[in-house]
Amino acid sequence: MQMPEPDKAILARRAEIVAALRDIVPGEGVIDAPEEMKPYESDGLTAYRTLPLIVVLPSTTAQVSAILRYCHENQVKVVPRGAGTSLSGGALPLADGVLLGLGKFNRVLDIDYDNRCAVVQPGVTNLGITAAVQDRGFYYAPDPSSQIACTIGGNVAENSGGVHCLKYGLTTNNVLGVEMVLIDGTILRIGGKHLDAEGYDLLGIIIGSEGLLGVVTEVTVRILQKPAVARAVLLGFPTSESAGNCVGAIIGAGIIPGGMEMMDRPAIHAAEDFVHAGYPRDVEALLIVELDGPAVEVDHLIERVEAIATANGAVYNRISQNEAERLNFWAGRKAAFPAVGRISPDYFCMDGTIPRRRLPEVLTRMTELSQYYGLGVANVFHAGDGNLHPLILYDANKPGELQKAEDFGADILRLCVEVGGVLTGEHGVGVEKRDLMPAMFTEIDLKQQQRLKCAFDPDGLLNPGKVFPQLHRCAELGRMHIHRGQLPFPDLPRF
Amino acid sequence: MSDTMRPETLDQLRDAVAWAVAEETPLEIVARGTKRGLGRTMQTDHTLDTSAFSGISLYEADELVMSAGPGTMLAEIEAALAAQNQQLAFEPGDWGPLLGQPAGMGSIAGIFACNIAGPRRLKAGAARDHILGFKGVSGRGEIYKAGSRVVKNVTGYDLPKLFCSAYGTLTVASELTFKVLPAPEKTYSVLILGLDDATAASAMALAMTSPHEVSAAAHLPAGITAGFGVSYVREAGAAVTAIRVEGPGPSVEHRCRELRALLAGFGQVEELHTHNSLRFWRELADVAPFAARPDMQLWRVSVAPLSGPVVAAALPDATYYFDWAGGLVWLGLPPAPNAHADAVRAAVAATGGGHATLIRAAADVRATVPVFQPQDAALAALSRRVKDSFDPRGVLNPGRLYPGA
Ligand SMILES: Cc1cc2nc3c(=O)[nH]c(=O)nc-3n(C[C@H](O)[C@H](O)[C@@H](O)COP(=O)(O)OP(=O)(O)OC[C@H]3O[C@@H](n4cnc5c(N)ncnc54)[C@H](O)[C@@H]3O)c2cc1C
Ligand SMILES: Cc1cc2nc3c(=O)[nH]c(=O)nc-3n(C[C@H](O)[C@H](O)[C@H](O)COP(=O)(O)OP(=O)(O)OC[C@H]3O[C@@H](n4cnc5c(N)ncnc54)[C@H](O)[C@@H]3O)c2cc1C
């Protein structure tokens, strides 16, 4: 993975840029000492590290606007950052770029229960929103596993999901509006407490834009009333195929569970060794199916799920009898990443999505790849929506293993695309999958996406080097080859 | 009378757009043409008819996904889904009769391009929340695709969302892929009779903030109820506030009981069972009260739910009802050359945010009155740049949304 060569002219102007930023954000909001910038050198994709040119931590929208206007006028690159938990390197700094941290935007501005929404600053953590509204029985639905740490601004940029998103949607389905600052300092408000902003659905493209279109400075989210009851059932299967069939049969029966997670044998064992959740060790695939809603509904559906599982060859079946047991079922799944961290010095968390019915084939080929590369792999899987998280085990201290792990990961993602899936279901492209984009998109597809970027950021100053494998100048992208000619297909019927 | 091209292959579709680009001649983009009357009035010499791209090309019920050509009838899609006990969860209505067209003729492209959604919008999202991908031709005359066929995907910008609500001004689709969901086993509605608008908004807010997973909430003032097919509503003789629950039988019966108890203090309470509920909410999705009042100019207003009654109260001449727990206001007004635009938009602005769209008015009115909510300068400039990035020569439905977009 190569990042664009740092701009020497910008590096040479560092002191001047620091001074200009200090004029905008006084006091400790501008960090330029290398040892103090160290915490910002990477995000959750720790294989890549770069010290930023400068870190700036504004606390008002006006400051963000002034910083961006300055950077635009001086052609300085900017990388926005929330909590730095991105697993795709979206917040990886640039040596010649300002890292714009939004940690000081940490206030809940307005909670409007009657209209069922909350207005928060982007640095509020995902779980912080729920914490602010839970005394009235509300919560914010999208629940990435990183929810204690990750920010709503980062969630917006990545369109993050979680185990409950099959039923309750991703970030994009739960955000009503944003305030955003463009690279030239323009402050925009899009959406609000009402549904469906008028005109082009700019909110729809800002969400999931990985910090490339603007800096989000305020977010209005939907809040929901917590379901009355949640119960989980643990199901063990002799093959991943039977587990996959069971998932299809549950959905085919018209049941959309609150959560439906699958783990393969290596993941089950790692999790069980770590948290002793009581998972069966002698199955090839484990499903956790959670039903939520009114007690009568949950009791009714859990019986149906059990019957479907039995019909699909489940060899193990346990229903949570109380809240403690339900949480215990989840404890293993939620600890899957650290559990794998215990059995391997390093691991890569991949994030492809596949059409679910291709699962057995994908797992078989993944096993073959694992043998080819000589690296282990454990799979956790948002089974309902086909989002795979293969965890590739490697040891960065062994020469060549990082590269092997990356190649293995790339092969898995290409496989996902080959069977009709995508490179990333929720973690974003970032730098990690950037060079794989041509596996999924043609050059025309990618150029069209980059033209949209030009509408927001014509000089390509916001988070460059992420998402797109090749940078093009907007002027070049805007060119058109025009062939004058006859009216097409003169033989077609006209009216 | 405009000249119509009806390509049958993707290459022909591309050639048609490329030709228009070369000639700098604008195209009107249609699938079945039932929503031609939506949006600003345009001047185009040529029509690009995509109805040849018709039919369901992929439907995997247990993967919750369907692909179809833009010209596929909504009715055909709904029938295919119903055969597998599934549905489009965003509950798009048939706006044909509302816009003076026959019923049952609307295409799926029209639903997505105009981001149509029915009463379940407040729980399940709009068309934009269910589109997964598309293939088509940009205003540059280039074939491209965006999104995918899986329900969870964040690879690249979410261009499919931009397709929704673009009214055909960015891309001519040749295929659309979208998420489908199970249809509920049962549907019940709790009716409260005789509430004024503000009290109804409170009742709906109470229901929405309960844990009973309400999937629709509407309020019909007394004058609006007469045309409904369901006798409980038609013969109520009073305002009707309706709250819907859906799902497995035992759950629906339970939640219906709980909601009745919760709302009993507001007034007389009735209930609609599945058969009646389906009919009633379908009529609301189709905006039937205003299909039956073709003489009126019609506005669709989206505001925060509690603000709906405030907007209506500011417009004494309006005939109206509320969906989306008060957040969607359908406003009918006697015809006027300016379609009362200033008054409607002032009423919306006074609530602090939202938008008003002129859904139905004569072509000459829609040529002069801003049909879509006017944008501030920064947003308007950005919208124009977005348009340019897909359609630099302005050949796809130019001016349908805004002057220049
Ligand atoms: C006593 C009685 C009360 C009714 N009250 C209403 C009402 O308040 N609102 C409304 O919309 N319709 C009501 N109906 C009409 C009836 O529910 C519908 O006409 C019927 O066709 C139900 O179909 P469905 O799919 O809509 O009902 P479902 O959603 O399946 O629900 C049917 C419900 O109505 C009860 N029910 C249905 N038919 C009978 C019957 N023959 N005898 C006893 N109970 C029956 C069932 O116990 C069940 O609770 C009532 C019918 C009866 C007989
Ligand atoms: C242990 C672990 C588990 C995880 N589990 C999940 C999961 O279940 N589901 C899931 O979807 N993700 C998961 N993630 C990934 C990550 O937590 C999410 O992508 C999260 O949304 C990132 O938020 P952040 O605040 O850390 O953003 P950062 O990592 O700081 O930034 C992410 C991207 O957002 C941009 N950005 C941040 N703030 C703004 C802003 N205000 N305006 C514009 N752009 C901005 C950055 O430039 C960057 O491109 C997990 C990560 C870890 C480490």
PDB file of C-alpha atoms in Angstrom, chain A residues 20 142 231 288 390:
ATOM      1  CA  ALA A  20      -1.924  30.200  11.292  1.00  0.00           C
ATOM      2  CA  PRO A 142     -26.870   1.044  15.157  1.00  0.00           C
ATOM      3  CA  ARG A 231     -34.079 -13.491  24.139  1.00  0.00           C
ATOM      4  CA  ILE A 288     -26.788 -16.858  17.901  1.00  0.00           C
ATOM      5  CA  PRO A 390     -12.697 -13.404   8.497  1.00  0.00           C
TER       6      PRO A 390
END
